[in-house]
GROMACS .gro file of C-alpha atoms in nm:
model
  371
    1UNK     CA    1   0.000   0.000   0.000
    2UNK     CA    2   0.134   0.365  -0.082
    3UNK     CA    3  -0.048   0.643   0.057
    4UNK     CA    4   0.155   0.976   0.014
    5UNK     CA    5   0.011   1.375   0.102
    6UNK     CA    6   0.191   1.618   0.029
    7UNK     CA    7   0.156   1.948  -0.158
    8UNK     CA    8   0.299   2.034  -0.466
    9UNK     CA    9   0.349   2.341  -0.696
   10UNK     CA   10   0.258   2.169  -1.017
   11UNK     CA   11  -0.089   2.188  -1.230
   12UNK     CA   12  -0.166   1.843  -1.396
   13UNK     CA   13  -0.404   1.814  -1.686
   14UNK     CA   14  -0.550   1.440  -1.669
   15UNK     CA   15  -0.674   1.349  -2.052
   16UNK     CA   16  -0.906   1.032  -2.043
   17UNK     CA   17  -1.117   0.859  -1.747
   18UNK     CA   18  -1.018   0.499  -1.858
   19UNK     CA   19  -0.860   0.264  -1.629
   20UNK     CA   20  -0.550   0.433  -1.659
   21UNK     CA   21  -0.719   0.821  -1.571
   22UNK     CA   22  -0.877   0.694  -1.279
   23UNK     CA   23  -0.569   0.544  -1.142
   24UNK     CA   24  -0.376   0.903  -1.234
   25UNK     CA   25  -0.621   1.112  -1.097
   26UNK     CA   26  -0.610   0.956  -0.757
   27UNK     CA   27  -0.248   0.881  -0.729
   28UNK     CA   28  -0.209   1.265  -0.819
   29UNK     CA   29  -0.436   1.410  -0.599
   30UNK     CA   30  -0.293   1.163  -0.309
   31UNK     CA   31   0.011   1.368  -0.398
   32UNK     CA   32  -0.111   1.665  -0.313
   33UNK     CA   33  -0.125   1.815  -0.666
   34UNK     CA   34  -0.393   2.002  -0.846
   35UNK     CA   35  -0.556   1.816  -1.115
   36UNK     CA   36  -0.812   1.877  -1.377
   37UNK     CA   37  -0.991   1.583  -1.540
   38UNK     CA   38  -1.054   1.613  -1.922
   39UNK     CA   39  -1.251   1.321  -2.147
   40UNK     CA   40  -1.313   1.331  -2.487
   41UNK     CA   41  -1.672   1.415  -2.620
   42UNK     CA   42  -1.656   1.056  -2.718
   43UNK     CA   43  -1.612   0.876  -2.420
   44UNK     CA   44  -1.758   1.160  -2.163
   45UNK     CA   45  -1.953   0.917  -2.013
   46UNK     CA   46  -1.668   0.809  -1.824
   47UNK     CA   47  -1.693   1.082  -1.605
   48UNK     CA   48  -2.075   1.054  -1.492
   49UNK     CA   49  -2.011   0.828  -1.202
   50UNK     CA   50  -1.753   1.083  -1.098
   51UNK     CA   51  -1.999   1.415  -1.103
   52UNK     CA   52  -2.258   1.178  -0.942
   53UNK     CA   53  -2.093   1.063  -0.631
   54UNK     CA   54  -1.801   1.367  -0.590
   55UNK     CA   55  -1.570   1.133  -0.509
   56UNK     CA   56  -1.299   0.861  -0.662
   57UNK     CA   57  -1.222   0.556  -0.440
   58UNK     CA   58  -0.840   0.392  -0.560
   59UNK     CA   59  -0.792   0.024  -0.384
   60UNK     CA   60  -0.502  -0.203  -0.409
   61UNK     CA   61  -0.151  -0.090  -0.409
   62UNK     CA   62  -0.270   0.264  -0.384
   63UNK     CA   63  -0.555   0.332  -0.133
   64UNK     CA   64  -0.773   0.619  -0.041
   65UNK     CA   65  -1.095   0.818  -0.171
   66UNK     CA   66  -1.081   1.175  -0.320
   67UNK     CA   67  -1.307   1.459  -0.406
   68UNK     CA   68  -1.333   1.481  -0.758
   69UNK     CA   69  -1.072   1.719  -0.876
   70UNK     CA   70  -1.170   1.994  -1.153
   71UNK     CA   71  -1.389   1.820  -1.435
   72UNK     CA   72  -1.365   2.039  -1.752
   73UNK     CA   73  -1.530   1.981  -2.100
   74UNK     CA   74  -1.361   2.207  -2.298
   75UNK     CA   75  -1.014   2.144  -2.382
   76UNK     CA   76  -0.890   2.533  -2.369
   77UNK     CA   77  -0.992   2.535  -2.050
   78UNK     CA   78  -0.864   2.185  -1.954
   79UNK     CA   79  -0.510   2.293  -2.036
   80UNK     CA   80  -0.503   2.646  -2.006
   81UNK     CA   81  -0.364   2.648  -1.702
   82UNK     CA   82  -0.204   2.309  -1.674
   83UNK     CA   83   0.197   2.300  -1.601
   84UNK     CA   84   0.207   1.885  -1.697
   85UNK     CA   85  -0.039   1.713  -1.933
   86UNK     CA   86  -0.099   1.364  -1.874
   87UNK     CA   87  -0.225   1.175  -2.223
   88UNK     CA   88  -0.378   0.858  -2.098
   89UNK     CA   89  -0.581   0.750  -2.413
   90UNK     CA   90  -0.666   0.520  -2.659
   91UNK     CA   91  -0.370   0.568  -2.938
   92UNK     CA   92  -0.666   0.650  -3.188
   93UNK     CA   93  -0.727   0.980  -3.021
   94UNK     CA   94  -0.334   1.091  -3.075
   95UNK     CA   95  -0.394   1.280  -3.370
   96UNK     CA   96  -0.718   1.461  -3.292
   97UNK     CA   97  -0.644   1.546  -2.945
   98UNK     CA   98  -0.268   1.725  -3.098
   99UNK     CA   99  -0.539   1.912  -3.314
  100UNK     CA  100  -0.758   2.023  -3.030
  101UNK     CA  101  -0.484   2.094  -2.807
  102UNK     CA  102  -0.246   2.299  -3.108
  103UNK     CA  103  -0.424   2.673  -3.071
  104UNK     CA  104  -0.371   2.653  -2.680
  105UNK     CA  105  -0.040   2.539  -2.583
  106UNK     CA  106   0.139   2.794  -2.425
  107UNK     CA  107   0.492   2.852  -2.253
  108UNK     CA  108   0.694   2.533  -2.125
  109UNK     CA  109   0.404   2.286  -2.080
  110UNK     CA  110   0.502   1.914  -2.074
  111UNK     CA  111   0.268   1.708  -2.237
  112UNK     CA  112   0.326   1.373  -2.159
  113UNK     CA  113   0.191   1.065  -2.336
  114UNK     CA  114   0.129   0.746  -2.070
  115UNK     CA  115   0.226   0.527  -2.309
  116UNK     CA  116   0.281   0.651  -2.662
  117UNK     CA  117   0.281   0.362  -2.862
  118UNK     CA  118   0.546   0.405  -3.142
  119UNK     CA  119   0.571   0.761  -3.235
  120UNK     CA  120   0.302   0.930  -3.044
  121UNK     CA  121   0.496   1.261  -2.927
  122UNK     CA  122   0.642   1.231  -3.294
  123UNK     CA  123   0.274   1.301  -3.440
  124UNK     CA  124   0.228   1.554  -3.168
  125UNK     CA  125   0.544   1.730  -3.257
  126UNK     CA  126   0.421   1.744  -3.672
  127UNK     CA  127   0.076   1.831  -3.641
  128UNK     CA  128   0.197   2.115  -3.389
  129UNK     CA  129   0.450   2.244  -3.639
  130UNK     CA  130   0.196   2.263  -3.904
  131UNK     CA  131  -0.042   2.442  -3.645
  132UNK     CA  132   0.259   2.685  -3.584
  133UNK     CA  133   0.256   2.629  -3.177
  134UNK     CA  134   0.537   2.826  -3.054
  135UNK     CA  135   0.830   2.659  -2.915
  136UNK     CA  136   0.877   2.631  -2.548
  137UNK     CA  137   0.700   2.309  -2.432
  138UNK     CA  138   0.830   1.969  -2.414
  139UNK     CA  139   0.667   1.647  -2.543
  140UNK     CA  140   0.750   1.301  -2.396
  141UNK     CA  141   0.582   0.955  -2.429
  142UNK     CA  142   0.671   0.614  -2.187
  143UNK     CA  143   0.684   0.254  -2.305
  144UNK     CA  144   0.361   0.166  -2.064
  145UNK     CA  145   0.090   0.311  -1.833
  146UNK     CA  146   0.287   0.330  -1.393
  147UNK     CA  147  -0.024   0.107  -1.360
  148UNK     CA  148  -0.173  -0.196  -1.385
  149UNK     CA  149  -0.517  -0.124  -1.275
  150UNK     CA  150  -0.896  -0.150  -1.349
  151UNK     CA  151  -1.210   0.017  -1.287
  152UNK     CA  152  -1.488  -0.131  -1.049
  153UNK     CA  153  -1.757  -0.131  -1.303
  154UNK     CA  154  -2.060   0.067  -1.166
  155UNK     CA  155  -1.844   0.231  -0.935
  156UNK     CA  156  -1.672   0.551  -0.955
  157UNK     CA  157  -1.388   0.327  -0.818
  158UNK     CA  158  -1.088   0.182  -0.993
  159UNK     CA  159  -0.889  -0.092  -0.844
  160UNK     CA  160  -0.458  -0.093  -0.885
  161UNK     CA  161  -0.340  -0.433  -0.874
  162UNK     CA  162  -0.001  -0.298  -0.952
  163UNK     CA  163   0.249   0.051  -0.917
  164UNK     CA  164   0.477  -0.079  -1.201
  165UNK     CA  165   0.840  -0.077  -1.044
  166UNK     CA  166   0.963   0.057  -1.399
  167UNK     CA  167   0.850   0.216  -1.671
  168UNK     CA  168   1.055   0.386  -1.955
  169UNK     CA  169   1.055   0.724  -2.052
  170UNK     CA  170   1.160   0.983  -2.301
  171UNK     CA  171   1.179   1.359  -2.407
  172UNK     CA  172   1.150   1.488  -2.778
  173UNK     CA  173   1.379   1.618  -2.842
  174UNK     CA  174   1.606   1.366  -2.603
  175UNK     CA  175   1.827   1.668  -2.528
  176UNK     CA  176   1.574   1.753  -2.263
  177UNK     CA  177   1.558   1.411  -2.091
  178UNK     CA  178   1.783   1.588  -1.780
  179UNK     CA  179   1.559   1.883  -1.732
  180UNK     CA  180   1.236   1.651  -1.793
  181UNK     CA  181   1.337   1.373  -1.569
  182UNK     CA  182   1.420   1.646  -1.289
  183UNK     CA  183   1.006   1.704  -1.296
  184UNK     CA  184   0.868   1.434  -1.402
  185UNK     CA  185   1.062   1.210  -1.130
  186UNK     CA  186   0.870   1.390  -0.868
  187UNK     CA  187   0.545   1.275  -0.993
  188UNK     CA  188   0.686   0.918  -1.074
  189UNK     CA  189   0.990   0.823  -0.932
  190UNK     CA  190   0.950   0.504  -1.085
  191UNK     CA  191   1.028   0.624  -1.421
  192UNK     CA  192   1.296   0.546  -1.565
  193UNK     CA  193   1.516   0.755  -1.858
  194UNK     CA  194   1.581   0.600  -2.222
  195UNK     CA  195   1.772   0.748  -2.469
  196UNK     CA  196   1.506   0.835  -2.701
  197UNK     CA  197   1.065   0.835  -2.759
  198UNK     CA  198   1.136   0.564  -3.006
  199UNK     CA  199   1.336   0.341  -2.763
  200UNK     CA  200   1.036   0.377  -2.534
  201UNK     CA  201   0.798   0.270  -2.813
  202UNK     CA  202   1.006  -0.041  -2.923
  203UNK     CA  203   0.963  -0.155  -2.534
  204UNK     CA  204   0.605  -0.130  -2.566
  205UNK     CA  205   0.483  -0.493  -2.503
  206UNK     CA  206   0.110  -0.492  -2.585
  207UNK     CA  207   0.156  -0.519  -2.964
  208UNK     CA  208   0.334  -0.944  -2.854
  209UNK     CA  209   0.137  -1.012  -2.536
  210UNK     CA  210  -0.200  -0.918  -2.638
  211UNK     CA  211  -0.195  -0.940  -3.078
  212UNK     CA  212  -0.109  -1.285  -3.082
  213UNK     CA  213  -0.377  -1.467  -2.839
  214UNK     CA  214  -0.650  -1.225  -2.972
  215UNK     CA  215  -0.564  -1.335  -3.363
  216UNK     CA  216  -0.496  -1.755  -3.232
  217UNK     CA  217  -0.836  -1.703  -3.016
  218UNK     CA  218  -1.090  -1.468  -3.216
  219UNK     CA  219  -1.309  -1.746  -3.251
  220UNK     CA  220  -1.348  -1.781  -2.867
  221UNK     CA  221  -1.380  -1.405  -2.847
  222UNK     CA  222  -1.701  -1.389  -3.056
  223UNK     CA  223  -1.872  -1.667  -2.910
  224UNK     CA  224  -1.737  -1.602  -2.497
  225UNK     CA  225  -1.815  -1.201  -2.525
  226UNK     CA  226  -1.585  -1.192  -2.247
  227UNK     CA  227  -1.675  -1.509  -2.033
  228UNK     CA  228  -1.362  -1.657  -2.019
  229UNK     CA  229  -0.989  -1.625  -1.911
  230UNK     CA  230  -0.832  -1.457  -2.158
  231UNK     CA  231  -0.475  -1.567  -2.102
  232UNK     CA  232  -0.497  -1.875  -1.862
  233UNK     CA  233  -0.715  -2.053  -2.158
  234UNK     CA  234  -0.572  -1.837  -2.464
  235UNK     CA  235  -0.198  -1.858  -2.382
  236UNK     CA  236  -0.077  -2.220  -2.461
  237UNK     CA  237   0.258  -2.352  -2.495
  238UNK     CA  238   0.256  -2.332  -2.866
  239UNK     CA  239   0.082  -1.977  -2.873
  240UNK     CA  240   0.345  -1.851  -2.653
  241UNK     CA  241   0.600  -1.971  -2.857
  242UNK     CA  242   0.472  -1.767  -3.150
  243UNK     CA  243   0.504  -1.458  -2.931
  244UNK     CA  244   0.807  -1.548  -2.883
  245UNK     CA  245   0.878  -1.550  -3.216
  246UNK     CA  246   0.721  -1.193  -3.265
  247UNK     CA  247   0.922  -1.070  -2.978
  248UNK     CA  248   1.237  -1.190  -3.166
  249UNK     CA  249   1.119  -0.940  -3.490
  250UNK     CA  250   1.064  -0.691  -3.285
  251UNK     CA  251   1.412  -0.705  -3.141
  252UNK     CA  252   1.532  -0.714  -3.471
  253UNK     CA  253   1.350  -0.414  -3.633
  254UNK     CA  254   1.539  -0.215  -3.322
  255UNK     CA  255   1.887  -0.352  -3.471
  256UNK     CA  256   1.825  -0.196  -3.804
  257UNK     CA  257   1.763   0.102  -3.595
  258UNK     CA  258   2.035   0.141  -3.400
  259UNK     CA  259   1.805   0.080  -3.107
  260UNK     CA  260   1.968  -0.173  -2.825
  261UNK     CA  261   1.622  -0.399  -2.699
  262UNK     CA  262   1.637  -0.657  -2.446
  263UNK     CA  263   1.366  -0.959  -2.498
  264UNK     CA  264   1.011  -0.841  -2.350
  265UNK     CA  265   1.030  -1.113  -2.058
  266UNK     CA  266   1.344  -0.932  -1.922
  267UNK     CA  267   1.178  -0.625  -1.919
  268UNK     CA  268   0.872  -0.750  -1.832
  269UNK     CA  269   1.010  -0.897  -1.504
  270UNK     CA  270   1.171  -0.534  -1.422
  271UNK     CA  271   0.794  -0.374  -1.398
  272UNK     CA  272   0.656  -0.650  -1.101
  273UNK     CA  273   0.414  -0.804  -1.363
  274UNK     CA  274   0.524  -1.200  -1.385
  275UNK     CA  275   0.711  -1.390  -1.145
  276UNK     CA  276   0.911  -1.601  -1.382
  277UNK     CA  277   1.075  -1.522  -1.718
  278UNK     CA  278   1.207  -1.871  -1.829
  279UNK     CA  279   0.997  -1.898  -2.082
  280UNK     CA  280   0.655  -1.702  -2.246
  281UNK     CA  281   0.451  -1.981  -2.113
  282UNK     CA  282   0.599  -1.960  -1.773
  283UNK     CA  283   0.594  -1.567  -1.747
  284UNK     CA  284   0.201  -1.579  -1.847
  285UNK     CA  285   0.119  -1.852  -1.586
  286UNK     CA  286   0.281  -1.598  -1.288
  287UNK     CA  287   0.089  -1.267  -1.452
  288UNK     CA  288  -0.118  -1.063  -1.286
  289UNK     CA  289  -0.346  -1.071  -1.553
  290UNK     CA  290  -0.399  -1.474  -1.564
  291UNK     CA  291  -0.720  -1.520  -1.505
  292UNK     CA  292  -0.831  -1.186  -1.617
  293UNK     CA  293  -1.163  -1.223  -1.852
  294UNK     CA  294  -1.111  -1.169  -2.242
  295UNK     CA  295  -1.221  -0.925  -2.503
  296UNK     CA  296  -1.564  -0.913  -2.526
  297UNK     CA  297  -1.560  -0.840  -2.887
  298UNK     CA  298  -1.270  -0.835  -3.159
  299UNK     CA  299  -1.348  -0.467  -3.135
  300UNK     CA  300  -1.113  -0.435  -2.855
  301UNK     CA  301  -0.787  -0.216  -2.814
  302UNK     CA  302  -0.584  -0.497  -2.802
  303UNK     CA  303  -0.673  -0.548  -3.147
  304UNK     CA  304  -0.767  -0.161  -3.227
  305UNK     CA  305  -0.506  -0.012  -3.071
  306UNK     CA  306  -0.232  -0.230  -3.047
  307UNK     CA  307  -0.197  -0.321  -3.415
  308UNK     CA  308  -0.229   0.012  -3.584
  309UNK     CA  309  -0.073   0.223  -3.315
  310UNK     CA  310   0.172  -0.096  -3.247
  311UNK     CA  311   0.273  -0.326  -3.465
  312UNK     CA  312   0.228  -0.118  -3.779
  313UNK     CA  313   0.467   0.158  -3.722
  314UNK     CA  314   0.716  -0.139  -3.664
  315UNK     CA  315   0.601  -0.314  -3.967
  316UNK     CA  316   0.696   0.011  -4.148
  317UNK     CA  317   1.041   0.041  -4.003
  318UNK     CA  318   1.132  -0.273  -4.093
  319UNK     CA  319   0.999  -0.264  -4.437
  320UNK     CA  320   1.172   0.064  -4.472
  321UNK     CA  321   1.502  -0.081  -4.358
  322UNK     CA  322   1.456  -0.439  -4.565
  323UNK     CA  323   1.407  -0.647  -4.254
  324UNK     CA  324   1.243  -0.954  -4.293
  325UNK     CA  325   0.926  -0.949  -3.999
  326UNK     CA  326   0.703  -1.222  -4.229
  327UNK     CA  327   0.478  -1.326  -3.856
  328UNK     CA  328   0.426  -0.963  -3.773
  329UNK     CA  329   0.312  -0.889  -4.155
  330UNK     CA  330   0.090  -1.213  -4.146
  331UNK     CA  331  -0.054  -1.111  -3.769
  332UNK     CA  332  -0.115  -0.750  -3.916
  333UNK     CA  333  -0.319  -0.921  -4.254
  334UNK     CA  334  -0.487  -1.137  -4.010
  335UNK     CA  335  -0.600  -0.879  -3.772
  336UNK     CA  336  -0.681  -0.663  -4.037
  337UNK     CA  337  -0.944  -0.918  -4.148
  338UNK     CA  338  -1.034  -0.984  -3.811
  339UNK     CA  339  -1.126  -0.614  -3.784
  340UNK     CA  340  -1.235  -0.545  -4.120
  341UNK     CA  341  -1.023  -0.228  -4.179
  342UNK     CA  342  -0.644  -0.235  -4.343
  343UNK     CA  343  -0.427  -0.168  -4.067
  344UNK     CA  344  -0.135  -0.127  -4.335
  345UNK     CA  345  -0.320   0.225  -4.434
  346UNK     CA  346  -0.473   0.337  -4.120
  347UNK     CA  347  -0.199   0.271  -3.864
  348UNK     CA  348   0.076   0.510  -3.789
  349UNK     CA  349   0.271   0.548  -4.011
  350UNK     CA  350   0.681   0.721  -4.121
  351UNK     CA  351   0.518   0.924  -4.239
  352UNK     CA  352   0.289   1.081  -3.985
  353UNK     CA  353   0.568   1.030  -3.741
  354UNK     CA  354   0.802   1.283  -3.991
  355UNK     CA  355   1.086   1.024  -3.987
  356UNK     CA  356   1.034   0.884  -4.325
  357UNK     CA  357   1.330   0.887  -4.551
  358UNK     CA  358   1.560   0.955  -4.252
  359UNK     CA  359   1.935   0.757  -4.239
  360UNK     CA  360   1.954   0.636  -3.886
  361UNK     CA  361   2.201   0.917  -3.840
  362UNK     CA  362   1.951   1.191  -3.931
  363UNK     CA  363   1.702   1.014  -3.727
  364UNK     CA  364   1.922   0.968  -3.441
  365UNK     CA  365   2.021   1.346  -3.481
  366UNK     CA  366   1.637   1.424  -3.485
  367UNK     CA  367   1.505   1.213  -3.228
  368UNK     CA  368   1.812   1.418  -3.009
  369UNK     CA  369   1.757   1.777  -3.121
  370UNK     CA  370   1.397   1.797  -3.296
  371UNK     CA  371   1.600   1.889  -3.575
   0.00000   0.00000   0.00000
């Protein structure tokens, strides 16, 4: 249990009441900091049982019950005067929200995306240079959310069966990570610095531990809507050996990029979320999330997000650097059909990123300097 007041000078903007906001909000406000709670028109309906009751109960690892902080609905006034924007949304919403939030960025803000995917502070960072946002803030996106958490459904509860002990984090451009870190470490001190937002996105492991049992298991998906356990029955020996497999393309695409990745069940072990690593199999069986329930439809972010905003940006590296990733082109075709939409043309791609046709010197020297 970690219960912490204290109060602090800093003016958090929370964007999205998902599992991940909820957890946010309350470890923020536990704190001692002053948050405002933004959702998108979308999904606003995250907030009612929030504005019903007043209040936001956090169980688990973190413990307590809060008075709703500020609840705003218009994103001007979300951020206006926010000193540190926490992004905790669906990677979908990237794009628009950079739109939304473009006119009213102001000074040194840090907008910081919990997780990015692959590139997410990279489509920030060209959507607000074609908006013409004045220089001054500082963009930054982690490999994963500080939390492994969900909400008590019918509750304006959420319940934190984990405060990762390491995440990964970067600045863009990466010659801020110092001054960043020297913030950002007070609000997490779990966080942990990487050279650059693409090394963070390249330890992203929801594109291998959730793709593969939702393409091997879509059949159970459909006919379970949810009644079953999602890993403990989806993960077998030989489905854990193909994400192995993907996990070993991954590391590859990284290579060709200069970009040094250690396999997923190392890192996964540093965070607190399996008790074994020996094998895929082995690291399932001791997750947190064993006997979690599944998708209740193949219109789930582990399909919707984590192959467009996942493994097609990777995809694209490596066809962009002539690196063989055949399972993670078949797992994107297959999940494409799964989901009836091309995930080759509506994920992220270079280009949206502003990388395309970069040497991994200029990228290097981008990813470093923004320029």
């Amino acid at each position: 249990m970690r219960v912490v007041e204290s109060m602090n000078k800093e003016k958090i903007t929370i964007i999205g009441a998902g599992h991940g906001g909820y957890s946010a909000t309350a470890d923020m406000i536990l704190k001692g900091y002053d948050v405002t709670l933004y959702e998108l028109p979308e999904y606003r309906e995250n907030l009612f049982p929030l504005i019903k009751t007043g209040k936001l109960r956090v169980t688990g690892e973190i413990q307590g019950i809060v008075d709703i902080p500020k609840i705003e609905i218009e994103i001007n006034k979300a951020i206006e005067f926010a000193t540190i924007i926490l992004i905790i949304t669906h990677g979908g919403t990237h794009r628009k929200l950079a739109e939304m939030m473009a006119p009213f960025i102001k000074g040194e803000q840090i907008i910081v995306l919990l997780p990015g995917y692959t590139g997410g502070a990279l489509c920030f960072e060209q959507i607000f240079k074609q908006k013409g946002v004045k220089k001054g803030y500082t963009l930054a996106e982690a490999n994963t959310l500080p939390y492994a958490c969900r909400k008590i459904t019918g509750e304006p509860a959420v319940h934190v069966k984990l405060y990762l002990k390491k995440f990964l984090i970067s600045a863009f451009p990466a010659v801020k990570n110092d001054e960043f870190l020297s913030v950002f470490q007070k609000l997490y001190p779990n966080a942990h610095k990487v050279e650059n937002v693409l090394e963070t996105g390249f330890n992203n492991g929801n594109p291998v531990l959730n793709v593969v049992p939702c393409v091997f298991n879509a059949g159970r998906i459909e006919y379970a809507k949810g009644e079953y356990q999602h890993f403990q029955e989806g993960v077998t020996p030989s489905v854990a050996r193909v994400m192995g497999e993907l996990d070993l393309e991954r590391i590859g695409v990284g290579k060709s990029l200069g970009i040094k990745l250690v396999p997923y069940l190392e890192r996964v072990m540093e965070t607190g979320y399996v008790q074994s690593n020996a094998s895929w199999y082995e690291a399932i069986q001791t997750s947190l999330h064993l006997t979690a329930k599944g998708p209740d439809s193949l219109q789930h972010r582990y399909l919707t997000e984590d192959v467009p905003y996942g493994l097609t940006p990777w995809y694209h590296f490596a066809k962009d650097r002539n690196i063989d990733v055949k399972l993670m082109e078949s797992l994107i075709q297959l999940a494409s059909a799964l989901s009836d939409e091309n995930y080759f043309e509506t994920g992220r791609t270079l280009e949206e990123m502003g990388i395309n046709d970069m040497t991994n010197h200029e990228l290097n020297q981008f990813l470093l300097y923004g320029s």
